[in-house]
Protein backbone atom coordinates (compact mmCIF):
# COMPACT_ATOMS: atom_id res chain seq x y z
CA UNK A 1 0.00 0.00 0.00
CA UNK A 2 1.26 3.46 -0.90
CA UNK A 3 -1.18 5.49 1.19
CA UNK A 4 -2.65 8.84 0.21
CA UNK A 5 -0.24 11.51 -0.96
CA UNK A 6 -1.02 15.19 -1.40
CA UNK A 7 0.88 17.97 -3.11
CA UNK A 8 2.08 20.50 -2.46
CA UNK A 9 2.48 20.31 1.32
CA UNK A 10 2.44 24.09 1.74
CA UNK A 11 1.26 26.88 -0.51
CA UNK A 12 0.91 30.65 -0.28
CA UNK A 13 -1.46 32.45 -2.64
CA UNK A 14 -2.79 35.95 -2.99
CA UNK A 15 -6.44 36.85 -2.52
CA UNK A 16 -8.32 36.56 -5.81
CA UNK A 17 -5.97 33.96 -7.28
CA UNK A 18 -6.86 30.39 -8.22
CA UNK A 19 -5.27 27.26 -6.75
CA UNK A 20 -5.15 23.57 -7.63
CA UNK A 21 -4.38 20.96 -5.00
CA UNK A 22 -3.59 17.38 -5.93
CA UNK A 23 -4.18 14.02 -4.34
CA UNK A 24 -3.05 10.53 -5.21
CA UNK A 25 -5.41 7.96 -3.70
CA UNK A 26 -4.36 4.78 -2.01
CA UNK A 27 -3.96 1.94 -4.48
CA UNK A 28 -7.26 0.17 -5.17
CA UNK A 29 -9.45 2.96 -3.77
CA UNK A 30 -12.29 4.23 -5.94
CA UNK A 31 -13.72 6.99 -3.76
CA UNK A 32 -12.16 10.30 -2.81
CA UNK A 33 -13.33 13.11 -0.59
CA UNK A 34 -11.93 16.51 0.23
CA UNK A 35 -12.10 18.27 3.57
CA UNK A 36 -11.19 21.76 4.75
CA UNK A 37 -9.80 22.15 8.25
CA UNK A 38 -9.50 25.64 9.71
CA UNK A 39 -7.17 26.17 12.63
CA UNK A 40 -8.58 24.69 15.83
CA UNK A 41 -11.58 23.11 14.10
CA UNK A 42 -12.47 19.66 12.92
CA UNK A 43 -12.35 18.90 9.19
CA UNK A 44 -15.36 20.07 7.16
CA UNK A 45 -16.62 18.03 4.21
CA UNK A 46 -16.28 19.75 0.83
CA UNK A 47 -17.30 17.05 -1.67
CA UNK A 48 -16.74 13.47 -2.68
CA UNK A 49 -16.19 11.63 -5.96
CA UNK A 50 -16.99 8.07 -6.87
CA UNK A 51 -15.81 6.73 -10.21
CA UNK A 52 -15.06 10.23 -11.54
CA UNK A 53 -18.45 11.71 -10.67
CA UNK A 54 -19.32 14.02 -7.81
CA UNK A 55 -21.88 12.27 -5.63
CA UNK A 56 -21.94 14.39 -2.51
CA UNK A 57 -21.24 17.99 -1.58
CA UNK A 58 -20.99 19.95 1.63
CA UNK A 59 -21.85 23.59 2.28
CA UNK A 60 -19.18 25.13 0.06
CA UNK A 61 -19.71 27.62 -2.80
CA UNK A 62 -19.28 26.66 -6.48
CA UNK A 63 -15.84 28.24 -6.63
CA UNK A 64 -14.72 25.02 -4.92
CA UNK A 65 -14.63 22.38 -7.63
CA UNK A 66 -12.96 19.07 -8.20
CA UNK A 67 -12.02 16.30 -10.54
CA UNK A 68 -11.34 12.61 -10.17
CA UNK A 69 -9.32 10.90 -12.88
CA UNK A 70 -9.51 7.32 -14.22
CA UNK A 71 -6.51 6.36 -12.09
CA UNK A 72 -8.48 7.69 -9.09
CA UNK A 73 -6.15 10.59 -8.47
CA UNK A 74 -7.98 13.85 -7.92
CA UNK A 75 -7.77 17.62 -7.82
CA UNK A 76 -9.38 20.33 -5.74
CA UNK A 77 -9.66 23.70 -7.46
CA UNK A 78 -10.51 26.91 -5.66
CA UNK A 79 -11.18 30.09 -7.63
CA UNK A 80 -11.22 33.68 -6.43
CA UNK A 81 -9.38 32.88 -3.22
CA UNK A 82 -10.49 34.61 -0.05
CA UNK A 83 -8.57 35.09 3.17
CA UNK A 84 -10.95 32.66 4.93
CA UNK A 85 -9.88 29.91 2.54
CA UNK A 86 -6.64 29.67 4.50
CA UNK A 87 -6.76 26.17 5.97
CA UNK A 88 -5.43 22.63 5.85
CA UNK A 89 -6.99 20.78 2.92
CA UNK A 90 -7.29 17.06 3.39
CA UNK A 91 -7.87 14.38 0.81
CA UNK A 92 -9.30 11.03 1.88
CA UNK A 93 -9.76 7.90 -0.19
CA UNK A 94 -11.69 4.71 0.35
CA UNK A 95 -13.10 1.71 -1.39
CA UNK A 96 -16.84 1.20 -1.76
CA UNK A 97 -18.56 -1.73 -3.32
CA UNK A 98 -21.98 -3.31 -3.10
CA UNK A 99 -23.12 -1.20 -0.17
CA UNK A 100 -20.03 -1.91 1.91
CA UNK A 101 -17.94 1.07 2.91
CA UNK A 102 -14.45 0.90 4.36
CA UNK A 103 -12.85 3.54 6.51
CA UNK A 104 -11.19 6.51 4.90
CA UNK A 105 -7.44 6.85 4.55
CA UNK A 106 -6.46 10.48 4.87
CA UNK A 107 -3.45 12.23 3.42
CA UNK A 108 -1.34 14.62 5.47
CA UNK A 109 -2.90 17.61 3.78
CA UNK A 110 -1.92 20.79 1.99
CA UNK A 111 -1.55 23.88 4.13
CA UNK A 112 -2.92 26.81 2.09
CA UNK A 113 -2.29 30.36 3.21
CA UNK A 114 -4.09 33.20 1.44
CA UNK A 115 -2.58 36.64 1.90
CA UNK B 1 -23.46 19.99 12.55
CA UNK B 2 -21.82 17.16 14.44
CA UNK B 3 -24.28 14.88 16.21
CA UNK B 4 -21.80 13.83 18.86
CA UNK B 5 -20.64 15.42 22.10
CA UNK B 6 -17.16 14.89 23.49
CA UNK B 7 -15.20 16.50 26.32
CA UNK B 8 -12.75 19.06 24.93
CA UNK B 9 -9.74 17.59 26.72
CA UNK B 10 -8.55 14.68 28.85
CA UNK B 11 -5.31 13.60 30.47
CA UNK B 12 -3.96 10.11 30.91
CA UNK B 13 -0.82 8.67 32.47
CA UNK B 14 1.49 6.71 30.21
CA UNK B 15 0.85 2.97 30.45
CA UNK B 16 -2.66 3.40 31.81
CA UNK B 17 -5.89 2.86 29.91
CA UNK B 18 -7.41 5.91 28.26
CA UNK B 19 -11.21 5.93 28.15
CA UNK B 20 -12.67 8.53 25.83
CA UNK B 21 -16.43 9.06 26.07
CA UNK B 22 -18.81 10.17 23.35
CA UNK B 23 -22.51 10.98 23.55
CA UNK B 24 -24.72 10.49 20.51
CA UNK B 25 -28.22 10.52 21.93
CA UNK B 26 -29.92 11.16 18.56
CA UNK B 27 -28.21 8.33 16.71
CA UNK B 28 -30.31 6.63 14.05
CA UNK B 29 -30.63 2.91 13.57
CA UNK B 30 -28.43 2.83 10.47
CA UNK B 31 -25.67 5.09 11.79
CA UNK B 32 -22.25 3.68 12.59
CA UNK B 33 -19.97 5.09 15.26
CA UNK B 34 -16.52 5.88 13.90
CA UNK B 35 -13.43 7.00 15.76
CA UNK B 36 -10.55 8.85 14.16
CA UNK B 37 -7.59 10.61 15.69
CA UNK B 38 -5.42 13.41 14.44
CA UNK B 39 -1.89 13.91 15.58
CA UNK B 40 -0.65 17.46 15.19
CA UNK B 41 -0.13 18.51 11.55
CA UNK B 42 -1.15 15.13 10.16
CA UNK B 43 -4.30 13.84 8.52
CA UNK B 44 -6.90 11.99 10.62
CA UNK B 45 -6.17 8.33 11.20
CA UNK B 46 -8.91 5.69 11.31
CA UNK B 47 -9.06 3.83 14.62
CA UNK B 48 -12.21 1.71 14.79
CA UNK B 49 -15.92 1.68 14.04
CA UNK B 50 -19.02 -0.21 15.11
CA UNK B 51 -22.78 -0.39 14.74
CA UNK B 52 -24.09 -1.93 17.94
CA UNK B 53 -21.68 -4.62 19.05
CA UNK B 54 -18.47 -3.94 20.90
CA UNK B 55 -15.43 -4.02 18.67
CA UNK B 56 -11.73 -4.56 19.23
CA UNK B 57 -8.73 -4.25 16.97
CA UNK B 58 -4.99 -3.88 17.40
CA UNK B 59 -5.33 -0.20 18.27
CA UNK B 60 -8.34 0.08 20.53
CA UNK B 61 -11.65 -1.21 21.79
CA UNK B 62 -15.03 0.37 21.18
CA UNK B 63 -17.80 -0.07 23.71
CA UNK B 64 -21.30 0.96 22.58
CA UNK B 65 -24.11 1.08 25.13
CA UNK B 66 -27.13 -1.10 24.55
CA UNK B 67 -29.34 1.88 23.69
CA UNK B 68 -26.54 3.13 21.39
CA UNK B 69 -26.76 6.64 22.81
CA UNK B 70 -23.16 6.71 23.93
CA UNK B 71 -19.88 4.97 23.36
CA UNK B 72 -16.38 4.77 24.81
CA UNK B 73 -13.09 4.38 23.00
CA UNK B 74 -10.51 2.52 25.06
CA UNK B 75 -6.79 2.69 24.44
CA UNK B 76 -5.61 -0.12 26.74
CA UNK B 77 -2.04 1.04 27.36
CA UNK B 78 -1.62 4.67 26.36
CA UNK B 79 1.77 5.86 25.15
CA UNK B 80 3.11 9.36 24.55
CA UNK B 81 2.51 8.82 20.83
CA UNK B 82 -1.22 8.50 21.51
CA UNK B 83 -1.39 12.23 22.32
CA UNK B 84 -3.80 13.52 19.68
CA UNK B 85 -7.27 14.91 19.03
CA UNK B 86 -9.80 12.07 18.99
CA UNK B 87 -12.98 12.44 16.96
CA UNK B 88 -16.16 10.46 17.47
CA UNK B 89 -18.24 10.55 14.29
CA UNK B 90 -21.58 9.14 13.15
CA UNK B 91 -21.89 7.95 9.59
CA UNK B 92 -24.95 6.61 7.83
CA UNK B 93 -24.78 3.36 5.95
CA UNK B 94 -25.07 3.11 2.20
CA UNK B 95 -23.58 5.64 -0.22
CA UNK B 96 -23.41 8.53 2.24
CA UNK B 97 -19.70 8.73 2.87
CA UNK B 98 -19.67 12.12 4.50
CA UNK B 99 -17.94 12.31 7.86
CA UNK B 100 -19.14 15.16 10.07
CA UNK B 101 -16.38 16.05 12.49
CA UNK B 102 -16.91 17.96 15.71
CA UNK B 103 -14.06 19.50 17.67
CA UNK B 104 -13.05 16.21 19.26
CA UNK B 105 -11.19 15.48 22.49
CA UNK B 106 -7.58 16.44 22.94
CA UNK B 107 -6.03 13.51 24.78
CA UNK B 108 -2.72 14.31 26.42
CA UNK B 109 -0.70 11.33 27.62
CA UNK B 110 1.70 12.34 30.36
CA UNK B 111 4.94 10.53 31.30
PDB file of C-alpha atoms in Angstrom, chain B residues 1-2 4 12 24 26 29-30 35-36 45 48 52-53 59 68 76 78 84 99 106-107:
ATOM      1  CA  UNK B   1     -23.463  19.988  12.548  1.00  0.00           C
ATOM      2  CA  UNK B   2     -21.825  17.163  14.441  1.00  0.00           C
ATOM      3  CA  UNK B   4     -21.798  13.830  18.864  1.00  0.00           C
ATOM      4  CA  UNK B  12      -3.963  10.108  30.912  1.00  0.00           C
ATOM      5  CA  UNK B  24     -24.722  10.492  20.512  1.00  0.00           C
ATOM      6  CA  UNK B  26     -29.925  11.163  18.560  1.00  0.00           C
ATOM      7  CA  UNK B  29     -30.627   2.910  13.567  1.00  0.00           C
ATOM      8  CA  UNK B  30     -28.427   2.832  10.472  1.00  0.00           C
ATOM      9  CA  UNK B  35     -13.425   6.999  15.763  1.00  0.00           C
ATOM     10  CA  UNK B  36     -10.552   8.854  14.164  1.00  0.00           C
ATOM     11  CA  UNK B  45      -6.172   8.327  11.202  1.00  0.00           C
ATOM     12  CA  UNK B  48     -12.206   1.711  14.785  1.00  0.00           C
ATOM     13  CA  UNK B  52     -24.088  -1.931  17.938  1.00  0.00           C
ATOM     14  CA  UNK B  53     -21.683  -4.623  19.047  1.00  0.00           C
ATOM     15  CA  UNK B  59      -5.325  -0.200  18.268  1.00  0.00           C
ATOM     16  CA  UNK B  68     -26.535   3.131  21.387  1.00  0.00           C
ATOM     17  CA  UNK B  76      -5.615  -0.118  26.735  1.00  0.00           C
ATOM     18  CA  UNK B  78      -1.616   4.667  26.359  1.00  0.00           C
ATOM     19  CA  UNK B  84      -3.797  13.523  19.680  1.00  0.00           C
ATOM     20  CA  UNK B  99     -17.940  12.306   7.861  1.00  0.00           C
ATOM     21  CA  UNK B 106      -7.579  16.439  22.938  1.00  0.00           C
ATOM     22  CA  UNK B 107      -6.027  13.507  24.780  1.00  0.00           C
TER      23      UNK B 107
END
